[in-house]
PDB file of C-alpha atoms in Angstrom:
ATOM      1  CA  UNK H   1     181.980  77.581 -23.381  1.00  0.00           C
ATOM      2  CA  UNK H   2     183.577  77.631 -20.138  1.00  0.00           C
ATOM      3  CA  UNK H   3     181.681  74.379 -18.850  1.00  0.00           C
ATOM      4  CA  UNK H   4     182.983  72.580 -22.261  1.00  0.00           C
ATOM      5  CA  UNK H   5     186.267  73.754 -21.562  1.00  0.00           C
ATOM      6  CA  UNK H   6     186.399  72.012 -18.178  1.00  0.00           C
ATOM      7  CA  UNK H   7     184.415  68.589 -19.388  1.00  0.00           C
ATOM      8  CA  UNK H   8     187.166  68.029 -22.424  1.00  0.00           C
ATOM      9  CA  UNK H   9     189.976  68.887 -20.184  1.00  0.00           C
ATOM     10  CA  UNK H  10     188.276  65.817 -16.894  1.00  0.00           C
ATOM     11  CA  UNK H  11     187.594  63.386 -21.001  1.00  0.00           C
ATOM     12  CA  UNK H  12     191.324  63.942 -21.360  1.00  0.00           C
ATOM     13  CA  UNK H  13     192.095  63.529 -18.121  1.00  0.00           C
ATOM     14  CA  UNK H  14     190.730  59.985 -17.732  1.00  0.00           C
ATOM     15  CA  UNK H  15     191.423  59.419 -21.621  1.00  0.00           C
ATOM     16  CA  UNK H  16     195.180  59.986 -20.756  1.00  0.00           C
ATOM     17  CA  UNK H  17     195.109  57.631 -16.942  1.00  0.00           C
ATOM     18  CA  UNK H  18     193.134  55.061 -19.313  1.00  0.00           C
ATOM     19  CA  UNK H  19     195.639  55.025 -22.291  1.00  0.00           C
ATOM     20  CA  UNK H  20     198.684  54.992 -19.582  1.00  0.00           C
ATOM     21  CA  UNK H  21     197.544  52.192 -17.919  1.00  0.00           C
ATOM     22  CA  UNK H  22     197.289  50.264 -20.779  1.00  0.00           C
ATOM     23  CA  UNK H  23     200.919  51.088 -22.136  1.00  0.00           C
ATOM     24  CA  UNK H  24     202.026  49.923 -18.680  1.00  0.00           C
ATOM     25  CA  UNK H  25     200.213  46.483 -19.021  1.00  0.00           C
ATOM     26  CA  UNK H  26     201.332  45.868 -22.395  1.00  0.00           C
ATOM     27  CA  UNK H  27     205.156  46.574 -21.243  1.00  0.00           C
ATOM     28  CA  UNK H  28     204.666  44.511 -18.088  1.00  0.00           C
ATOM     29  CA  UNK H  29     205.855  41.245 -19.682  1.00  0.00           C
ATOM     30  CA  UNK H  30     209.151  42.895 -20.860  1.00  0.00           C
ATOM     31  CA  UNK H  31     210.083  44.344 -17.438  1.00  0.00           C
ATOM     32  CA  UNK H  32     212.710  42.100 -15.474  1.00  0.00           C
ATOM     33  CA  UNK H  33     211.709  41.445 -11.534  1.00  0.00           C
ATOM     34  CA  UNK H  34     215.548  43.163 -11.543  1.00  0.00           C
ATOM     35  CA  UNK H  35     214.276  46.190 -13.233  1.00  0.00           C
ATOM     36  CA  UNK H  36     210.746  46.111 -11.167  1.00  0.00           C
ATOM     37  CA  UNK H  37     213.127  46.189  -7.965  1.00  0.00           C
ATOM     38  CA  UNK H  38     215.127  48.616  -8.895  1.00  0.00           C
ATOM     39  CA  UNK H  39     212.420  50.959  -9.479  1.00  0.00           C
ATOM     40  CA  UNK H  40     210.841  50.453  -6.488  1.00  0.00           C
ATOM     41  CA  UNK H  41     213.484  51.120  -4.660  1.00  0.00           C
ATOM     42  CA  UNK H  42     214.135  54.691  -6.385  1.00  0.00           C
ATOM     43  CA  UNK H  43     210.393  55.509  -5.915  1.00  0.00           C
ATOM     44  CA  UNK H  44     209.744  54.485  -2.990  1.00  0.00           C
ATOM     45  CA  UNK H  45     207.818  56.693  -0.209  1.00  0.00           C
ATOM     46  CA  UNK H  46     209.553  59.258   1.598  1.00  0.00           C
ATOM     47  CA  UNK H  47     207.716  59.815   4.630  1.00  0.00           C
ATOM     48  CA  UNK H  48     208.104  62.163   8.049  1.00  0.00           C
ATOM     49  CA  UNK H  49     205.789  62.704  10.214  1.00  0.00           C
ATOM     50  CA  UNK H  50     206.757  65.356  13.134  1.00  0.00           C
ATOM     51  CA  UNK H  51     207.369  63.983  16.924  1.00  0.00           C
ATOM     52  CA  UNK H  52     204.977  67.363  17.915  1.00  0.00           C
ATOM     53  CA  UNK H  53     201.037  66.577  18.048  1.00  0.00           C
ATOM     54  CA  UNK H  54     198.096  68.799  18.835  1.00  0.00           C
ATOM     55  CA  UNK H  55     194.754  66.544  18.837  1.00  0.00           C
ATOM     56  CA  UNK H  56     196.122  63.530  17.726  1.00  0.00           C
ATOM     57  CA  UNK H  57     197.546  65.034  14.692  1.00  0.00           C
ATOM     58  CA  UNK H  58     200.990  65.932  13.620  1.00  0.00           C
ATOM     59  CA  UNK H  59     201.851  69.171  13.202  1.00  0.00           C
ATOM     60  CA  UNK H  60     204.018  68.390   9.845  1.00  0.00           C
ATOM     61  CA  UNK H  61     203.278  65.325   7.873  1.00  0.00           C
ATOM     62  CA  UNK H  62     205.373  64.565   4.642  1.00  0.00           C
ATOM     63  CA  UNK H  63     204.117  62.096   2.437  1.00  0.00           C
ATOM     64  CA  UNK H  64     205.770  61.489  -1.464  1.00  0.00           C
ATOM     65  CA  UNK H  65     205.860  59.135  -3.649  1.00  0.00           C
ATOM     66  CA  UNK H  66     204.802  55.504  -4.016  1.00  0.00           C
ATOM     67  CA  UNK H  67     205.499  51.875  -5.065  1.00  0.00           C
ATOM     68  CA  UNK H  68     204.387  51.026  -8.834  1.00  0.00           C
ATOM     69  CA  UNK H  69     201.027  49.280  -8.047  1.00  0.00           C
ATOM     70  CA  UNK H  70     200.710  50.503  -4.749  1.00  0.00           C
ATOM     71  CA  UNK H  71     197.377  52.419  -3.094  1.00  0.00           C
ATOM     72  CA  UNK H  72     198.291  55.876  -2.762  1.00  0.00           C
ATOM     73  CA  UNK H  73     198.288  57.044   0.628  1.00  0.00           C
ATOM     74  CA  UNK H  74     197.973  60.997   2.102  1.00  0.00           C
ATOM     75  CA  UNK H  75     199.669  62.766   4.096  1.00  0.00           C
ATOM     76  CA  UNK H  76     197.422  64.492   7.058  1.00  0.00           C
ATOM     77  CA  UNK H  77     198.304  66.883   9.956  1.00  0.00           C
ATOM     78  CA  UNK H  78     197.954  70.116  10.921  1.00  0.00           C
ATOM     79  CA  UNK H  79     200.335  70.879   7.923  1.00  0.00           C
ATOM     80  CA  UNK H  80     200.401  68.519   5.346  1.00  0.00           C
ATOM     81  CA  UNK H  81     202.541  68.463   1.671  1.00  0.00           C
ATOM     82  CA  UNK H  82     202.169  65.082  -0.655  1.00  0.00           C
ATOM     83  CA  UNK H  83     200.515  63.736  -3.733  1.00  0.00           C
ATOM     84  CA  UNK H  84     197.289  63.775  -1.296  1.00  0.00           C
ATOM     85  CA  UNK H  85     197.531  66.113   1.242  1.00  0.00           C
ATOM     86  CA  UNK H  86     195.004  66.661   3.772  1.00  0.00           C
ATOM     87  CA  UNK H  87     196.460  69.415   6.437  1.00  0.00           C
ATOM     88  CA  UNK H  88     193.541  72.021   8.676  1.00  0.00           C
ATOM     89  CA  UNK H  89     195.564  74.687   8.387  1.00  0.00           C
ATOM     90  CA  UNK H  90     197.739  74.132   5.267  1.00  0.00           C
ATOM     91  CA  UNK H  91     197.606  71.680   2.893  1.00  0.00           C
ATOM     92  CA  UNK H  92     200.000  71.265  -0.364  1.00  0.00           C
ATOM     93  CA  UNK H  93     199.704  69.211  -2.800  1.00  0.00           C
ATOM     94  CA  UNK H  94     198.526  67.572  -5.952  1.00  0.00           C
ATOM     95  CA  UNK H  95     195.252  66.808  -4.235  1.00  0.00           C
ATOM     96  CA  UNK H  96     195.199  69.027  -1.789  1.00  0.00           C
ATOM     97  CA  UNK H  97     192.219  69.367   1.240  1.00  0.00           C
ATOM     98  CA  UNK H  98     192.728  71.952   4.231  1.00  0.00           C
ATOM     99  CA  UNK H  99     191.854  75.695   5.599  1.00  0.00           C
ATOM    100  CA  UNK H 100     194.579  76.814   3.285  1.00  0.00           C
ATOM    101  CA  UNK H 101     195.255  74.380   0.328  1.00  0.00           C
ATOM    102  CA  UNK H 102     197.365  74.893  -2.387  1.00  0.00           C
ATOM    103  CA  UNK H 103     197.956  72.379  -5.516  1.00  0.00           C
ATOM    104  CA  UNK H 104     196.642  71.162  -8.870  1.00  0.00           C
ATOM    105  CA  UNK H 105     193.404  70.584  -7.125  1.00  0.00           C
ATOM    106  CA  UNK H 106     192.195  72.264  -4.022  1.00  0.00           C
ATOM    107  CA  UNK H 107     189.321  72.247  -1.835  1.00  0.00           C
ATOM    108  CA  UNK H 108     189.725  74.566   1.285  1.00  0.00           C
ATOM    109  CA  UNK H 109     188.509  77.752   3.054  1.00  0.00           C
ATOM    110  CA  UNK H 110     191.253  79.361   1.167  1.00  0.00           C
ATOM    111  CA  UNK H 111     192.039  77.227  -2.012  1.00  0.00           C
ATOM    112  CA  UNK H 112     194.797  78.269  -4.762  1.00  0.00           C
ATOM    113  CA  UNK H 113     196.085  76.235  -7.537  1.00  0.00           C
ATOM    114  CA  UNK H 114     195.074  75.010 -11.111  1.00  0.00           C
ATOM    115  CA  UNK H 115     191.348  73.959 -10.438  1.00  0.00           C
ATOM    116  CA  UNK H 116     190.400  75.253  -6.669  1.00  0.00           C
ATOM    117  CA  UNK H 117     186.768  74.788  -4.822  1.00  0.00           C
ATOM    118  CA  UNK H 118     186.975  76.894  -1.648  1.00  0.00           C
ATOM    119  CA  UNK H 119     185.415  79.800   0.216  1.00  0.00           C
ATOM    120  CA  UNK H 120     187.419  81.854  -1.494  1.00  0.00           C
ATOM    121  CA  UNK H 121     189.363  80.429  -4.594  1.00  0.00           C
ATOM    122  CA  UNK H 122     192.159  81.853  -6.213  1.00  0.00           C
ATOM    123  CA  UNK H 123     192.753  79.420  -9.545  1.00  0.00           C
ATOM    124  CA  UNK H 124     192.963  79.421 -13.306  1.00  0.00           C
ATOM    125  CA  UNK H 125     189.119  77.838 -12.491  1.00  0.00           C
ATOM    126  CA  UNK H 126     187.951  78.977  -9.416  1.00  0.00           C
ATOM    127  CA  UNK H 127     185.096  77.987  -8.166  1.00  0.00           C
ATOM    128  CA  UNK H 128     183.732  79.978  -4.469  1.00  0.00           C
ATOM    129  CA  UNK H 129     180.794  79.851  -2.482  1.00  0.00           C
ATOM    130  CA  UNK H 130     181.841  83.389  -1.315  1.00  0.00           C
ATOM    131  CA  UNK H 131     184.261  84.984  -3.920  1.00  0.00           C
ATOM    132  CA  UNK H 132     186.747  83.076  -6.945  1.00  0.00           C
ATOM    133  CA  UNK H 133     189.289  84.944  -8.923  1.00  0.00           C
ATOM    134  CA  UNK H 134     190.892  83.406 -11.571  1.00  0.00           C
ATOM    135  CA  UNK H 135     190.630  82.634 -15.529  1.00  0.00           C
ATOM    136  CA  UNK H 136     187.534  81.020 -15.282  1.00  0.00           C
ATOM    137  CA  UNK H 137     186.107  82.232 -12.219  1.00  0.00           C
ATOM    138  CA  UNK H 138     182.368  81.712 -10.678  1.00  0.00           C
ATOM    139  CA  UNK H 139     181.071  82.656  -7.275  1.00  0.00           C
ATOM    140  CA  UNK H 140     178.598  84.978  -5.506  1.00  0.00           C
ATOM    141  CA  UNK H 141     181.459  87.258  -6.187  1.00  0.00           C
ATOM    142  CA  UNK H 142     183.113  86.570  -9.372  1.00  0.00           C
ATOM    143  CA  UNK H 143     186.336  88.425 -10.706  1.00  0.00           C
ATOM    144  CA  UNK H 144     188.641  87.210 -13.626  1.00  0.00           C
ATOM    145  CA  UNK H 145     189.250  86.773 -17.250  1.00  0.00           C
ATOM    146  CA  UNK H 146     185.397  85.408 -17.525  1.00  0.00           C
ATOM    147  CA  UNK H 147     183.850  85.792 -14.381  1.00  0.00           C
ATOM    148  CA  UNK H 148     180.381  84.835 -13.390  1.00  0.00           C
ATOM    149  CA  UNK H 149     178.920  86.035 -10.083  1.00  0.00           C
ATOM    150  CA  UNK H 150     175.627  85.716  -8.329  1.00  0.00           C
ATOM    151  CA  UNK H 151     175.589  89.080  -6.535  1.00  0.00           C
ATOM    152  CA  UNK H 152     178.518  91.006  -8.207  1.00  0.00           C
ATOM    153  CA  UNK H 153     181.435  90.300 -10.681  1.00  0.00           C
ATOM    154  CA  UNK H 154     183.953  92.102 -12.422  1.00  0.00           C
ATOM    155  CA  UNK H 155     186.280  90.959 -15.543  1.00  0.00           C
ATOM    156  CA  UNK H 156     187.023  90.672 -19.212  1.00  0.00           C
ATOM    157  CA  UNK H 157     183.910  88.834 -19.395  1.00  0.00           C
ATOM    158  CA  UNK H 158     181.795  89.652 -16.769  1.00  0.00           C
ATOM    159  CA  UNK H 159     177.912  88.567 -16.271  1.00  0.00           C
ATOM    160  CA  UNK H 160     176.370  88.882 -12.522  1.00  0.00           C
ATOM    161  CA  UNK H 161     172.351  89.143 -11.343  1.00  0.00           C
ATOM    162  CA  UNK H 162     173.072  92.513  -9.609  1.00  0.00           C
ATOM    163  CA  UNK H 163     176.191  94.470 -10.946  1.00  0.00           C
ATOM    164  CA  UNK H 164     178.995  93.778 -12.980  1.00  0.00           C
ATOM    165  CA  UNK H 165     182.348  95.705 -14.635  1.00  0.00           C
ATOM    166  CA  UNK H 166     184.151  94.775 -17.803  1.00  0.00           C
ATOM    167  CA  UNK H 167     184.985  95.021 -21.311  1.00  0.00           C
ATOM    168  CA  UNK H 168     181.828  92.930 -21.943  1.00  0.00           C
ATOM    169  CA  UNK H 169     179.391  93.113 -18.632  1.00  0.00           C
ATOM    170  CA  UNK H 170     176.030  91.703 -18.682  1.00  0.00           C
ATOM    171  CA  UNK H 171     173.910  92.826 -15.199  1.00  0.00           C
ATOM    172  CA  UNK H 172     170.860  94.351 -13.863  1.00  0.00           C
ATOM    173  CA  UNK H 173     173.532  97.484 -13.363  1.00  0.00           C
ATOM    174  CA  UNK H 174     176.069  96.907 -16.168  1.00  0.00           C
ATOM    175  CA  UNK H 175     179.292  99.271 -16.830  1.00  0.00           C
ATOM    176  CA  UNK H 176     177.311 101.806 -15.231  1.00  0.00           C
ATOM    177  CA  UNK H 177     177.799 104.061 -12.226  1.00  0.00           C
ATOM    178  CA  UNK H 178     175.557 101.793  -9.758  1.00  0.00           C
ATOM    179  CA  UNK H 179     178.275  98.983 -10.827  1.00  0.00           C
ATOM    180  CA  UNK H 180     181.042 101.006  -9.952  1.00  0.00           C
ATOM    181  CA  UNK H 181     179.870 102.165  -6.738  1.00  0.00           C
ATOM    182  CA  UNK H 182     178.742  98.558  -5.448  1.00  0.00           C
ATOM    183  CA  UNK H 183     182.235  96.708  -6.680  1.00  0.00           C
ATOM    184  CA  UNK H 184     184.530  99.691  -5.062  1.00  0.00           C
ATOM    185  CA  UNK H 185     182.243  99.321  -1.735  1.00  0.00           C
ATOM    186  CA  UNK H 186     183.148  95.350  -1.897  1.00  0.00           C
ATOM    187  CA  UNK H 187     186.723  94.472  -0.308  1.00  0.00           C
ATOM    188  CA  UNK H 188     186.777  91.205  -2.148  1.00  0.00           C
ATOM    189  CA  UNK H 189     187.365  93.589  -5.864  1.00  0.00           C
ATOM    190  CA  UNK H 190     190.051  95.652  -4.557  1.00  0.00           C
ATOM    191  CA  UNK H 191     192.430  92.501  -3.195  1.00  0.00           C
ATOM    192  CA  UNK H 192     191.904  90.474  -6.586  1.00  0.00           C
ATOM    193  CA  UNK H 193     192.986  93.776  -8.802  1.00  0.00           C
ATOM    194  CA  UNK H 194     196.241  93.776  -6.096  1.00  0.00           C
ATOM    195  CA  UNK H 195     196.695  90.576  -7.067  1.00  0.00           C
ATOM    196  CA  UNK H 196     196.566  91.152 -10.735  1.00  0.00           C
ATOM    197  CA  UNK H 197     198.860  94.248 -10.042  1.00  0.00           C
ATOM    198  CA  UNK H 198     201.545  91.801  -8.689  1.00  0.00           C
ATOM    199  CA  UNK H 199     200.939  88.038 -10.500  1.00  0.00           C
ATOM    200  CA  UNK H 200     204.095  87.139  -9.159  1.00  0.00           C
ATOM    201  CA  UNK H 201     201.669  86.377  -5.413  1.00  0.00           C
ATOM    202  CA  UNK H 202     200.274  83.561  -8.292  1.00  0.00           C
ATOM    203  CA  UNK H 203     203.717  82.014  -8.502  1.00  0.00           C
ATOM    204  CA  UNK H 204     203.032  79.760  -4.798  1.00  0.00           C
ATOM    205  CA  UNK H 205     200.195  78.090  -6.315  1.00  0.00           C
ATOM    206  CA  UNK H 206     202.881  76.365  -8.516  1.00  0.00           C
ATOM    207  CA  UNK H 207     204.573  74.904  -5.306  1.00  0.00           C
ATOM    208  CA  UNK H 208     203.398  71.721  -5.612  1.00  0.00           C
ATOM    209  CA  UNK H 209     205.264  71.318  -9.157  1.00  0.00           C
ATOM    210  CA  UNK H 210     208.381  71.273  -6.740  1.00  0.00           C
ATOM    211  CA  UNK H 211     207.540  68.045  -4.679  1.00  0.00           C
ATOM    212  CA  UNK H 212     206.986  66.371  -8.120  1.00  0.00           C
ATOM    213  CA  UNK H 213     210.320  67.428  -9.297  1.00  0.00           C
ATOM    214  CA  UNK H 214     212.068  66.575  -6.027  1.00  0.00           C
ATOM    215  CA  UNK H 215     210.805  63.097  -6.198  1.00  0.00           C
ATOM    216  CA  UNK H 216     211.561  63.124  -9.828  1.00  0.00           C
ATOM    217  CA  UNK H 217     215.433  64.141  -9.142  1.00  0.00           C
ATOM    218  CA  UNK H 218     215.428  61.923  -6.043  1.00  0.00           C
ATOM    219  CA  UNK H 219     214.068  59.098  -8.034  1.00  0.00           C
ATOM    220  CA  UNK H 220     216.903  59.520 -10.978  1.00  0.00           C
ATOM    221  CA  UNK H 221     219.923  59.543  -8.361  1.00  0.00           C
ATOM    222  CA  UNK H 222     218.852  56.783  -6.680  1.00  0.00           C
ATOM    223  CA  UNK H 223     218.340  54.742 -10.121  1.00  0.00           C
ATOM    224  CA  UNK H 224     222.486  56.284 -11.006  1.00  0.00           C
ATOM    225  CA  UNK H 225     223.577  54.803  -8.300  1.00  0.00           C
ATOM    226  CA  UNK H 226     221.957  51.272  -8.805  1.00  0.00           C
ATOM    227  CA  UNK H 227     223.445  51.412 -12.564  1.00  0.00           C
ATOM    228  CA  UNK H 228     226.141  49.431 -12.070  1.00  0.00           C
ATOM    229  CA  UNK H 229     224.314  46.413 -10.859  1.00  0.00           C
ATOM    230  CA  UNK H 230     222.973  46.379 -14.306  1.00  0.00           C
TER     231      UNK H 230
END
């Protein structure tokens, strides 16, 4: 169930980008070069890339937004926040690749956000080649609303090889006092239940909602002030 779950949600995905782009061909003809311009201009990139280097990258690169039609660029430094950002120590972003990424989809040592492939992953589907913790979780160390480990997991659902805690556990050591002694031994258990203790640490893996918004707001001033040109 929870590989169907993520296949219809990637067939909507592209179902939605392929529907979209057709709207937008079909409405090309009405748009005015006036109107094309003026929306250009109000989404246009917003770019800054810091004077500081280390490497031959930045230390901050900003990279938002984009011309209708044109290829989407990332940002990448040492810290990086765009649609695509690609930062070794932090990375936020829609897309987001780094050490520590955070966005709809991340891939990092650390990765947080809505679908995350990391180390460690923290994500309402996590996936981790050492631990994930999320709603859909699977690793070699699984915790989460359905979690599936290799070695260990823990979780409303909760199916492992080895040992494995939950309402409904399936394990070689299931619900039983082997279980309970190997997850309390593992680290990993205790700082995901912390985090369940205070989902309000989950709130920063909405972050890159607010670059979206910004260059939403930015977007509709910038058209406001053109409105009179009309």
């Amino acid at each position: 169930m929870p590989g169907l779950y993520v296949l219809a949600l990637v067939v909507m995905m592209l179902r939605f980008r392929r529907v979209h782009l057709r709207i937008r061909a079909e409405d090309a003809p009405r748009r005015s070069a006036e109107s094309d311009a003026r929306h250009a201009e109000a989404w246009k990139t917003f770019e800054y890339i810091s004077p500081w280097k280390f490497l031959g990258l930045p230390l901050l690169h900003i990279r938002t937004g984009r011309v209708r039609g044109a290829r989407l660029r990332p940002a990448i430094g040492w810290i990086a926040i765009g649609d695509v950002a690609i930062g070794v120590l932090l990375s936020v972003g829609g897309l987001a690749v780094g050490g520590l990424s955070i966005g709809g989809f991340s891939i990092g040592l650390i990765a947080m956000g809505g679908v995350s492939l990391g180390a460690v992953a923290f994500a309402g589907i996590a996936l981790g080649v050492y631990a994930a913790t999320g709603g859909l979780a699977i690793g070699y160390l699984a915790h989460g609303g359905c979690a599936l480990g290799w070695h260990a997991a823990e979780g409303g659902m909760a199916v492992a090889r080895d040992f494995a805690l939950g309402d409904s556990a399936s394990a070689a050591h299931a619900n039983d006092a082997a279980a309970q002694q190997a997850t309390s031994a593992i680290r990993f258990f205790d700082v995901a239940n912390h985090l369940l203790r205070h989902p309000w640490i989950f709130a920063i893996a909405w972050s890159p909602l607010l670059l979206t918004i910004w260059q939403a707001q930015r977007a509709r001033r910038a058209l406001k002030r053109q409105a009179p040109l009309n």
